[in-house]
Amino acid sequence: MSYAVERIAVAERTADLAPGRRTAAELRLDAEAILRRNWRLILATTVATLLFGLAFAVLTPAKYKSSAQLLVDPRGLQILKNDITRTPENADGNLVDVENQRYILLSRSILGAVVDHEKLAENDAFGGRAPGLMSRLFGAFGRPAVDRRTRAIQTLSDMVEVVRGERAYVLDVVVTSKDPDVSAKLANVIARTFLEAQIDARSDAAKRASEELSKRADDLRRQVQKAEKEVERFRAEHGLVQTATGRPLAEQQISDLSTQLGLVRGRIADAQARVDAVNKFRRSGQNVEALSEALNAPTIVSLRAQYAQAAQQAASLATQLGPRHPALMQAQEQARDARRLISAELDRIAEAARIDLARAKASEASLLKQSGAVRTVNDSDGSALVQLRDLERAAEANRVVYQSFLGRAKELGESQNIDTANARVISPAVPALKPAGAPASLILAGSLLFGLVLGSGLAYARERLDGAIRSRRDLAALTGLPILALLPLSAPAAKGKGELVPDQAAFRRLLARVRPEPRRGEKTVAFVGLAGDRTATEIIVTLAEYARWEKFDVAVVASGDTDKVAGALETKGRRVLGRGNVEVARLADISIGARAALRRFQQIVARADFVLVDAPAPIDDPDASVALDLADRIVLVLRAGNIDRAHLQATFDTLADYDDRLAGLVLVGDLPAA
């Protein structure tokens, strides 16, 4: 296989090893490799978490939870029309009010009342034991002492939790303690204390509001009295007498006179009509008896009846007696007398009408005179009346406000003992039958699972963060170069400190992959040792031995002591039969540029079929560039267990100019495949 073909194959294998293209089986192998390399860490972590979980399950005391359910309806009960507290107008406002009640349940005022009611400050579980000698000695230099009641409130606060139901007006008062009976009792006491506190708060609010309104009502009463006194004083100063109806006397008199004047004028009109009718009948010669007053007068009616009777009797006698008969004459005289009486009565009626008319006109004149006098007085008091009305309006406004405040204060005072809150315990707390929290089996199972996950995570982090190369797959993925040979080490190989074993098969495979390419004119191979020891030199010496077996004339450019290299070659070469020649040159002589050394090196290279260069690490030795410039191909020598990711990356950065000459890797020791 040519060098170019080999590099293409290597690139393809490297791409296949890229993490983004790994198959499920390869990923499983990676995980298994990580677990194999770090099983002690995973086991230790799992055991530690199991022990911690076991200690937690054994040492943690059992806790019991009891819950009392409260219904807190912010809308309340509509007992009074004007309650002192406002009711939220929407659902969100109601939920906010319920959330406020949750905070009230957890407040120090409620918990303090519970502590006082149950005497929890005297309980060592809540108030704490009396401080010992050491506590008293060191307490002076530490935090200030806390009284038992404050400590009991804090302890109770840590035990209580209030949970609001989702979109509900229900609050769960949850108490957690070591005693189920204590948990249930405290939950019920807290709920009862909260309800009592709500009643007291509403009563206190109503009482305070009533007291404030009463104080303000007293001020308003004084203002009303002052305003009324001002009205009376002003009325007295200006002689503005007021009637029983509250109107000024002048206005009332004008109104009464106007009414009387209207009545009198009605009488005048009636009397004038009667007089005019009588005069009209007399002027026209008509009988006055046709007037309605005459027809309806009782006297006229009686006289007309007498006249009719007398006339009838006279007519009857006239048919029976002679004209000068005394009886007839007497009857005729009676008729004439009745007629005269009727005429006299009609004259009296007409005269009465004239008298009534005159009297009515006199009354009208008198009323007009009185009305004029009263109006004159009223006009003179007009400006005073305007001021009086302003004072009366101000007094009336103060009176209305005073009555409103007084009524509201009375209403609030009476509502102090009325509970309008719609809050009650819908489910009292009962002692729990089993402790809260996870059982020991679940804790241990969780600890085991957590330990496995934590240990695996630590193992993965260790693999990724410590910078070590732990598998041949990681090495190939990082470098992009093929592993040309795996050279074994003698014990202790696990720590990467064993001696190189001249495995014949391994070195023959390596020789087959780096042997010269005569057609391309490539016969110089540089081995760059990155292990920091003489591993690369040992590989070159052993490889030269096997090259001589192939009857290659070999030249070795040593970066160290050439005598030792030559001696090693001579020692190994005694076992070589039918071998090629070997010559040794020193890299230092070539690097200083001595003409004789360069000439000798050129002669050696010209005679050799295969040139092996022992190149130092490029980031550690400045002569490395000289060795690399001589090479047609470059092979990196790595020692398993001593590969640092950062150092390897820095080496490749230094070899960036020689990237086209990099042939592959030689791994001394063993790494897992994945």
XYZ file of C-alpha atoms in Angstrom:
674
model
C 0.000 0.000 0.000
C 1.391 3.414 -0.965
C 1.714 6.237 1.487
C -0.991 8.356 -0.186
C -3.459 5.452 -0.256
C -2.679 4.704 3.367
C -3.319 8.329 4.416
C -6.675 8.309 2.594
C -7.666 5.119 4.388
C -6.572 6.615 7.685
C -8.672 9.728 7.070
C -11.703 7.563 6.344
C -11.171 5.536 9.512
C -10.733 8.727 11.519
C -13.970 10.150 10.137
C -15.749 6.940 11.116
C -14.428 7.366 14.639
C -15.846 10.923 14.994
C -18.296 11.166 17.920
C -21.130 12.592 15.837
C -21.186 9.490 13.593
C -20.894 6.716 16.165
C -23.387 3.916 16.077
C -25.432 2.805 19.054
C -23.172 -0.196 19.509
C -20.078 2.026 19.527
C -21.621 4.374 22.043
C -22.475 1.379 24.213
C -18.873 0.230 23.974
C -17.709 3.736 24.999
C -19.993 3.669 28.022
C -18.836 0.203 28.960
C -15.216 1.298 28.673
C -15.839 4.305 30.912
C -17.557 2.060 33.447
C -14.694 -0.437 33.371
C -12.079 2.252 33.938
C -14.023 4.037 36.701
C -15.963 1.274 38.431
C -14.223 1.940 41.714
C -15.288 5.618 41.650
C -18.879 4.676 40.759
C -18.975 2.002 43.453
C -17.532 4.328 46.094
C -19.998 7.081 45.198
C -22.941 4.670 45.253
C -21.909 3.213 48.618
C -21.468 6.711 50.052
C -24.934 7.824 48.931
C -26.437 4.582 50.228
C -24.818 5.132 53.605
C -26.018 8.714 53.634
C -29.558 7.610 52.727
C -29.472 4.903 55.382
C -28.259 7.377 57.996
C -30.951 9.842 56.939
C -33.676 7.190 57.161
C -32.466 5.960 60.562
C -31.581 9.256 62.220
C -34.393 11.437 60.890
C -37.295 11.307 63.352
C -40.748 10.442 62.062
C -42.947 13.459 61.340
C -46.739 13.449 61.320
C -48.878 15.881 59.352
C -52.411 16.913 60.249
C -54.544 19.326 58.280
C -57.571 21.434 59.191
C -59.559 22.866 56.291
C -61.015 26.369 56.489
C -63.599 27.880 54.164
C -62.885 31.606 53.892
C -65.481 33.220 51.629
C -64.487 36.877 51.145
C -68.020 37.774 50.070
C -69.262 37.305 53.641
C -72.906 37.310 54.760
C -75.255 40.111 53.694
C -76.700 40.879 57.132
C -76.387 44.658 57.043
C -76.914 46.734 53.935
C -73.855 48.859 54.578
C -71.206 46.573 56.061
C -67.967 48.104 57.287
C -65.842 45.886 55.028
C -65.929 46.029 51.267
C -66.639 42.901 49.235
C -64.392 42.320 46.175
C -66.291 42.731 42.933
C -64.548 40.012 40.882
C -63.127 36.520 41.285
C -59.499 37.647 41.122
C -60.093 40.114 43.923
C -61.682 37.358 45.995
C -58.660 35.094 45.493
C -56.308 37.906 46.494
C -58.344 38.388 49.668
C -58.095 34.654 50.421
C -54.335 34.854 49.858
C -54.219 37.688 52.398
C -56.008 35.438 54.879
C -53.306 32.821 54.319
C -50.648 35.298 55.418
C -52.767 36.282 58.419
C -52.892 32.622 59.470
C -49.077 32.542 59.456
C -48.690 35.885 61.232
C -47.007 36.217 64.602
C -50.216 37.549 66.130
C -52.125 34.325 65.404
C -49.217 32.042 66.294
C -48.488 34.065 69.427
C -52.098 33.691 70.538
C -51.829 29.927 69.995
C -48.587 29.812 71.997
C -50.226 31.699 74.852
C -53.424 29.641 74.774
C -51.643 26.278 74.735
C -48.775 27.444 77.021
C -46.243 26.252 74.454
C -43.544 28.517 75.897
C -43.464 26.186 78.910
C -43.017 23.152 76.652
C -39.348 22.266 76.132
C -40.119 21.038 72.620
C -41.183 24.574 71.685
C -39.672 27.007 74.161
C -36.390 25.122 74.521
C -34.629 23.953 77.622
C -32.951 26.294 80.027
C -29.429 27.181 78.846
C -26.619 25.220 80.428
C -23.405 26.519 81.926
C -21.490 26.520 78.637
C -24.348 28.236 76.852
C -24.475 30.920 79.510
C -20.704 31.384 79.395
C -20.405 31.602 75.627
C -23.771 33.224 75.090
C -22.425 36.562 76.268
C -20.032 36.593 73.307
C -22.485 35.205 70.780
C -26.010 36.013 69.775
C -28.359 37.637 72.293
C -30.577 35.320 74.283
C -34.075 34.734 72.920
C -36.973 34.456 75.354
C -38.958 31.233 75.434
C -42.115 32.741 73.950
C -40.272 34.090 70.901
C -38.538 30.751 70.439
C -41.864 28.928 70.759
C -43.448 31.177 68.127
C -40.544 30.564 65.760
C -40.710 26.805 66.344
C -44.451 26.769 65.729
C -43.980 28.869 62.591
C -41.532 26.289 61.248
C -44.118 23.565 61.867
C -47.078 25.307 60.219
C -47.868 25.532 56.535
C -50.975 27.067 54.974
C -51.924 25.926 51.485
C -54.674 27.482 49.360
C -56.665 25.262 47.032
C -56.488 25.955 43.316
C -59.215 28.465 42.381
C -60.976 27.819 45.695
C -61.719 29.666 48.919
C -60.400 26.783 51.044
C -57.241 27.012 53.162
C -55.461 23.932 54.516
C -53.711 24.538 57.848
C -51.009 21.845 57.919
C -48.989 21.198 61.094
C -46.010 18.819 61.103
C -44.598 17.484 64.366
C -43.230 14.329 65.947
C -46.543 13.603 67.706
C -49.699 13.012 65.593
C -51.974 14.158 68.425
C -50.017 17.401 68.826
C -50.206 18.050 65.077
C -53.976 17.601 64.989
C -54.543 19.646 68.149
C -52.391 22.562 66.999
C -54.014 22.606 63.552
C -57.473 22.861 65.112
C -56.351 25.486 67.642
C -54.782 27.612 64.899
C -57.972 27.407 62.820
C -60.154 28.301 65.809
C -57.848 31.145 66.844
C -57.942 32.520 63.312
C -61.756 32.545 63.262
C -61.886 34.240 66.667
C -59.306 36.775 65.535
C -61.389 37.517 62.431
C -64.456 38.180 64.589
C -62.450 40.354 66.981
C -60.869 42.235 64.090
C -64.246 43.023 62.549
C -65.664 44.013 65.936
C -62.660 46.233 66.662
C -62.907 47.810 63.225
C -66.607 48.527 63.746
C -65.897 49.886 67.225
C -63.109 52.162 66.016
C -65.233 53.388 63.133
C -68.179 54.000 65.471
C -65.983 55.929 67.888
C -64.514 58.035 65.110
C -67.956 58.751 63.686
C -69.264 59.613 67.153
C -66.422 62.070 67.666
C -67.118 63.618 64.306
C -70.856 63.674 65.067
C -70.151 65.649 68.250
C -68.250 68.207 66.203
C -71.080 68.364 63.683
C -73.656 68.728 66.481
C -71.805 71.750 67.772
C -71.701 73.158 64.256
C -75.458 72.591 63.850
C -76.192 74.295 67.171
C -74.006 77.199 66.216
C -75.703 77.534 62.829
C -79.199 77.391 64.358
C -78.274 80.001 66.949
C -76.965 82.200 64.160
C -80.286 81.830 62.310
C -82.308 82.735 65.410
C -80.042 85.671 66.207
C -80.309 87.035 62.679
C -84.110 86.610 62.680
C -84.398 88.398 66.027
C -82.142 91.245 64.945
C -84.186 91.872 61.785
C -87.609 91.106 63.247
C -88.169 88.220 60.879
C -91.005 86.393 62.653
C -91.529 82.824 61.486
C -94.847 81.017 61.378
C -95.531 77.481 62.522
C -94.890 76.238 58.998
C -91.438 77.831 58.977
C -92.306 80.662 56.568
C -91.633 84.329 57.368
C -94.669 86.085 58.823
C -94.798 88.727 56.077
C -94.865 86.100 53.361
C -97.579 84.200 55.210
C -99.638 87.402 55.639
C -99.295 88.264 51.970
C -100.397 84.780 51.072
C -103.393 84.922 53.435
C -104.425 88.413 52.243
C -104.174 87.290 48.652
C -106.454 84.373 49.433
C -108.995 86.595 51.258
C -108.831 89.171 48.486
C -109.672 86.513 45.954
C -112.653 85.393 47.988
C -113.898 88.976 48.458
C -113.581 89.688 44.765
C -115.627 86.605 44.104
C -118.329 87.909 46.412
C -118.211 91.304 44.695
C -118.656 89.689 41.333
C -121.602 87.636 42.608
C -123.269 90.611 44.320
C -122.717 92.824 41.292
C -124.289 90.196 39.075
C -127.396 90.009 41.274
C -127.756 93.797 41.444
C -127.321 94.069 37.687
C -129.962 91.393 37.144
C -132.517 93.179 39.406
C -131.900 96.526 37.712
C -132.227 94.950 34.284
C -135.566 93.318 35.116
C -136.938 96.556 36.540
C -135.792 98.651 33.586
C -137.334 96.234 31.164
C -140.595 95.992 33.161
C -140.196 92.254 33.632
C -141.410 90.569 36.788
C -138.624 90.410 39.357
C -140.102 87.180 40.564
C -138.453 85.439 37.644
C -134.995 85.942 39.261
C -133.413 82.828 40.609
C -132.864 84.482 43.984
C -136.595 85.172 44.188
C -137.551 81.723 43.060
C -135.213 80.060 45.529
C -135.889 82.318 48.551
C -137.884 80.448 51.234
C -139.954 83.513 52.115
C -140.958 84.082 48.505
C -141.833 80.428 48.134
C -144.097 80.610 51.230
C -145.722 83.879 50.132
C -146.300 82.551 46.655
C -148.005 79.535 48.151
C -150.244 81.816 50.276
C -151.000 83.953 47.259
C -151.882 80.976 45.137
C -154.207 79.632 47.822
C -155.912 83.013 48.346
C -156.320 83.524 44.600
C -157.806 80.045 44.202
C -160.248 80.641 47.045
C -161.298 84.003 45.614
C -161.832 82.448 42.198
C -163.909 79.684 43.716
C -166.090 82.094 45.702
C -166.512 84.320 42.662
C -168.339 81.511 40.891
C -170.629 81.027 43.811
C -171.124 84.502 45.276
C -171.771 87.920 44.001
C -169.018 90.480 43.549
C -169.942 92.420 46.707
C -170.340 89.448 48.849
C -168.232 89.885 52.005
C -166.666 86.491 51.802
C -165.577 87.095 48.253
C -164.256 90.505 49.068
C -162.353 89.107 52.047
C -160.776 86.427 49.880
C -159.811 88.995 47.266
C -158.264 91.211 49.982
C -156.184 88.269 51.247
C -154.850 87.713 47.738
C -153.920 91.361 47.425
C -152.145 91.291 50.815
C -150.095 88.246 49.737
C -149.173 90.060 46.553
C -148.008 93.123 48.452
C -145.912 90.963 50.753
C -144.277 89.297 47.770
C -143.459 92.677 46.234
C -142.041 93.940 49.518
C -139.912 90.802 49.843
C -138.591 91.259 46.332
C -137.635 94.841 47.137
C -135.846 93.591 50.220
C -133.917 91.020 48.158
C -132.834 93.688 45.687
C -131.749 95.968 48.495
C -129.849 93.131 50.159
C -127.981 92.541 46.901
C -126.991 96.210 46.768
C -125.909 96.122 50.411
C -123.849 92.941 49.857
C -122.150 94.568 46.894
C -121.237 97.635 48.889
C -119.978 95.555 51.789
C -117.832 93.375 49.490
C -116.297 96.423 47.861
C -115.500 97.845 51.271
C -113.850 94.558 52.250
C -111.828 94.603 49.037
C -110.583 98.087 49.717
C -109.600 97.138 53.241
C -107.754 94.026 52.094
C -105.914 95.950 49.396
C -104.807 98.466 51.940
C -103.566 95.763 54.307
C -101.806 93.916 51.491
C -100.031 97.069 50.415
C -98.796 97.698 53.913
C -97.579 94.108 54.329
C -95.844 94.145 50.939
C -94.067 97.341 51.875
C -92.745 95.678 55.016
C -91.774 92.523 53.094
C -89.920 94.517 50.468
C -87.927 96.304 53.124
C -86.897 92.913 54.629
C -85.965 91.288 51.271
C -82.154 91.403 51.628
C -82.430 90.195 55.200
C -84.582 87.286 54.051
C -81.962 86.326 51.444
C -79.268 86.224 54.126
C -81.635 84.342 56.413
C -82.240 81.686 53.750
C -78.472 81.259 53.265
C -78.045 80.765 56.990
C -80.942 78.312 57.075
C -79.512 76.310 54.154
C -76.114 76.100 55.858
C -77.762 75.014 59.088
C -79.847 72.404 57.223
C -76.753 71.004 55.444
C -74.936 70.637 58.757
C -78.034 69.019 60.212
C -78.233 66.442 57.382
C -74.552 65.520 57.689
C -74.859 65.323 61.458
C -77.871 63.018 61.236
C -76.035 60.806 58.707
C -72.947 60.504 60.918
C -75.053 59.931 63.997
C -77.104 57.196 62.316
C -74.019 55.452 60.872
C -72.234 55.570 64.235
C -75.297 54.069 65.898
C -75.496 51.352 63.221
C -71.817 50.430 63.596
C -72.108 50.427 67.349
C -74.971 47.955 67.177
C -73.141 45.755 64.607
C -70.084 45.117 66.798
C -71.498 41.854 68.085
C -72.744 40.641 64.689
C -70.441 38.246 62.803
C -70.857 38.863 59.082
C -67.847 36.770 58.019
C -68.519 33.574 56.095
C -65.567 31.581 57.480
C -65.777 28.235 59.202
C -63.926 24.965 59.715
C -65.209 22.503 57.141
C -62.863 19.654 58.071
C -61.203 19.519 61.509
C -57.773 17.948 61.808
C -57.435 14.371 63.005
C -54.245 12.553 64.115
C -52.313 11.038 61.218
C -52.140 7.242 61.088
C -48.709 7.054 59.441
C -45.699 9.348 59.310
C -45.245 11.793 56.468
C -42.450 11.585 53.965
C -40.950 8.766 51.969
C -40.496 5.312 53.529
C -37.010 3.957 54.210
C -37.159 1.585 51.229
C -37.899 4.460 48.877
C -35.107 6.559 50.424
C -32.601 3.734 49.946
C -33.774 3.126 46.386
C -33.452 6.814 45.625
C -30.011 6.917 47.247
C -28.914 3.942 45.150
C -30.176 5.503 41.950
C -28.696 8.881 42.829
C -25.360 7.273 43.691
C -25.242 5.431 40.374
C -26.124 8.567 38.433
C -23.700 10.723 40.422
C -20.895 8.179 40.124
C -21.481 7.831 36.391
C -21.503 11.589 36.022
C -18.265 11.929 37.974
C -16.722 9.175 35.874
C -17.752 10.898 32.674
C -16.473 14.246 33.947
C -13.225 12.621 34.978
C -12.848 11.139 31.497
C -13.478 14.490 29.844
C -11.742 16.886 32.194
C -8.488 15.216 33.261
C -6.953 15.539 29.781
C -5.876 11.876 29.526
C -6.347 9.717 26.452
C -8.010 6.523 27.654
C -8.751 4.599 24.448
C -7.393 4.046 20.959
C -10.647 5.470 19.611
C -10.091 8.746 21.485
C -6.503 8.854 20.264
C -7.473 8.304 16.633
C -10.322 10.822 16.844
C -8.020 13.462 18.352
C -5.029 13.023 16.012
C -6.643 11.832 12.803
C -3.704 9.437 12.319
C -3.654 5.646 12.126
C -2.013 3.532 14.793
C 0.769 1.788 12.874
C 1.776 -0.594 15.637
C 0.964 -1.611 19.185
C 4.245 -2.440 20.934
C 3.913 -4.375 24.186
C 5.549 -3.533 27.510
C 6.748 -5.802 30.214
C 5.171 -5.563 33.690
C 4.119 -3.280 35.248
C 2.421 -2.337 31.987
C -0.729 -1.175 33.754
C 1.082 1.896 35.004
C 2.892 2.534 31.716
C 6.355 2.069 33.298
C 7.348 -1.338 31.891
C 10.210 -2.075 29.503
C 9.719 -2.334 25.757
C 9.306 -5.948 24.624
C 10.848 -6.639 21.159
C 7.794 -8.472 19.876
C 8.773 -9.841 16.484
C 5.299 -9.742 14.939
C 4.638 -6.184 16.104
C 7.953 -4.850 14.823
C 7.590 -6.656 11.518
C 4.160 -5.055 11.049
C 5.658 -1.665 11.893
C 8.526 -2.226 9.442
C 6.083 -3.198 6.721
C 4.203 0.079 7.219
C 7.222 2.426 7.351
C 9.602 0.654 4.966
C 11.113 2.771 2.154
C 9.218 3.715 -0.998
C 11.947 3.595 -3.703
C 9.559 4.654 -6.425
C 8.782 7.871 -4.573
C 12.309 8.405 -3.323
C 11.222 8.247 0.330
C 13.567 6.445 2.663
C 13.890 8.742 5.717
C 11.492 8.203 8.617
C 11.634 10.323 11.766
C 10.329 8.860 15.022
C 9.235 11.662 17.381
C 9.207 10.505 20.980
C 6.486 12.204 23.072
C 6.875 10.048 26.175
C 9.828 12.016 27.513
C 12.118 8.944 27.701
C 14.256 6.771 25.375
C 11.339 4.736 24.038
C 11.698 6.159 20.513
C 15.428 5.346 20.515
C 14.752 1.747 21.572
C 12.154 1.412 18.812
C 14.606 2.751 16.211
C 17.359 0.348 17.355
C 14.996 -2.643 17.284
C 13.469 -1.575 13.979
C 16.959 -1.190 12.462
C 17.712 -4.767 13.522
C 14.635 -6.077 11.710
C 15.414 -3.885 8.673
C 18.851 -5.494 8.476
C 17.091 -8.862 8.496
C 15.420 -7.612 5.325
C 18.959 -6.839 4.040
C 18.430 -3.090 4.122
C 21.439 -0.890 4.629
C 20.272 1.253 7.529
C 21.402 4.665 8.692
C 20.448 5.886 12.179
C 20.485 9.580 13.139
C 20.648 9.613 16.934
C 19.653 12.593 19.041
C 21.485 11.180 22.081
C 24.768 9.395 22.695
C 25.754 7.801 19.391
C 28.169 5.373 21.109
C 25.327 3.854 23.112
C 23.187 3.607 20.001
C 26.038 2.008 18.080
C 26.725 -0.378 20.932
C 23.076 -1.370 21.081
C 23.036 -1.943 17.340
C 26.223 -3.999 17.551
C 24.822 -6.090 20.385
C 21.547 -6.743 18.603
C 23.312 -7.198 15.276
C 25.255 -10.260 16.497
C 22.039 -12.232 16.197
C 21.511 -11.040 12.635
C 22.779 -13.345 9.880
C 22.989 -12.175 6.319
C 22.282 -8.702 7.522
C 22.666 -5.320 5.857
C 25.006 -2.623 7.026
C 24.189 0.002 9.665
C 25.761 3.412 10.240
C 25.137 5.965 12.989
C 25.223 9.778 12.750
C 24.699 12.366 15.468
C 21.862 14.860 15.074
C 23.741 17.539 17.008
C 26.557 17.555 14.407
C 24.051 18.096 11.648
C 22.167 20.830 13.525
C 25.292 22.984 14.068
C 25.923 22.891 10.323
C 29.555 21.608 10.377
C 30.673 20.921 6.809
C 32.440 17.686 7.635
C 29.400 16.399 9.554
C 27.030 17.368 6.773
C 29.255 15.751 4.168
C 29.511 12.587 6.224
C 25.713 12.523 6.736
C 25.093 12.918 3.042
C 27.444 10.040 2.345
C 25.674 7.870 4.909
C 22.273 8.662 3.463
C 23.514 7.974 -0.036
C 24.786 4.529 0.974
C 21.693 3.605 3.063
C 18.472 2.108 1.848
C 16.581 3.108 4.981
C 17.240 6.120 7.257
C 15.764 6.206 10.774
C 15.885 9.562 12.583
C 15.544 9.752 16.373
C 13.755 13.143 16.601
C 13.139 14.803 19.975
C 9.772 16.285 20.922
C 9.372 19.522 18.942
C 8.013 21.507 21.894
C 10.914 20.431 24.142
C 14.025 20.504 21.907
C 15.010 23.159 19.337
C 16.949 20.518 17.313
C 13.646 18.794 16.504
C 13.065 20.992 13.464
C 16.388 19.831 11.966
C 15.363 16.203 12.352
C 11.907 16.851 10.962
C 13.314 18.667 7.954
C 15.388 15.570 7.133
C 12.376 13.216 7.227
C 10.181 12.140 4.365
C 7.665 10.693 6.839
C 7.082 11.357 10.528
C 5.877 8.816 13.074
C 4.807 9.858 16.590
C 5.723 7.547 19.462
C 3.277 7.573 22.404
C 3.420 5.627 25.639
C 0.096 4.341 27.004
C -0.777 5.760 30.393
C 1.389 8.816 29.777
C -0.620 10.627 27.083
C -1.753 14.122 27.962
C -4.430 15.643 25.749
C -3.145 19.200 26.055
C 0.475 18.186 25.433
C -0.569 16.177 22.396
C -2.593 19.076 21.031
C 0.348 21.438 21.522
C 2.616 18.981 19.684
C 0.269 18.878 16.707
C 0.110 22.666 16.659
C 3.934 22.684 16.460
C 3.841 20.098 13.658
C 1.358 22.078 11.591
C 4.000 22.785 8.909
C 4.719 19.041 8.611
C 1.129 17.872 8.385
C 1.609 16.334 4.931
C 4.458 14.154 6.269
C 2.651 12.692 9.294
C 2.364 8.955 8.659
C 0.871 7.621 11.879
C 1.297 6.663 15.520
C 3.214 3.995 17.391
C 1.552 3.158 20.693
C 3.815 1.610 23.319
C 1.765 -0.275 25.843
C -1.919 -1.016 25.573
C -5.058 1.131 25.522
C -8.607 -0.159 25.283
C -10.040 -0.098 21.814
C -12.911 2.124 22.911
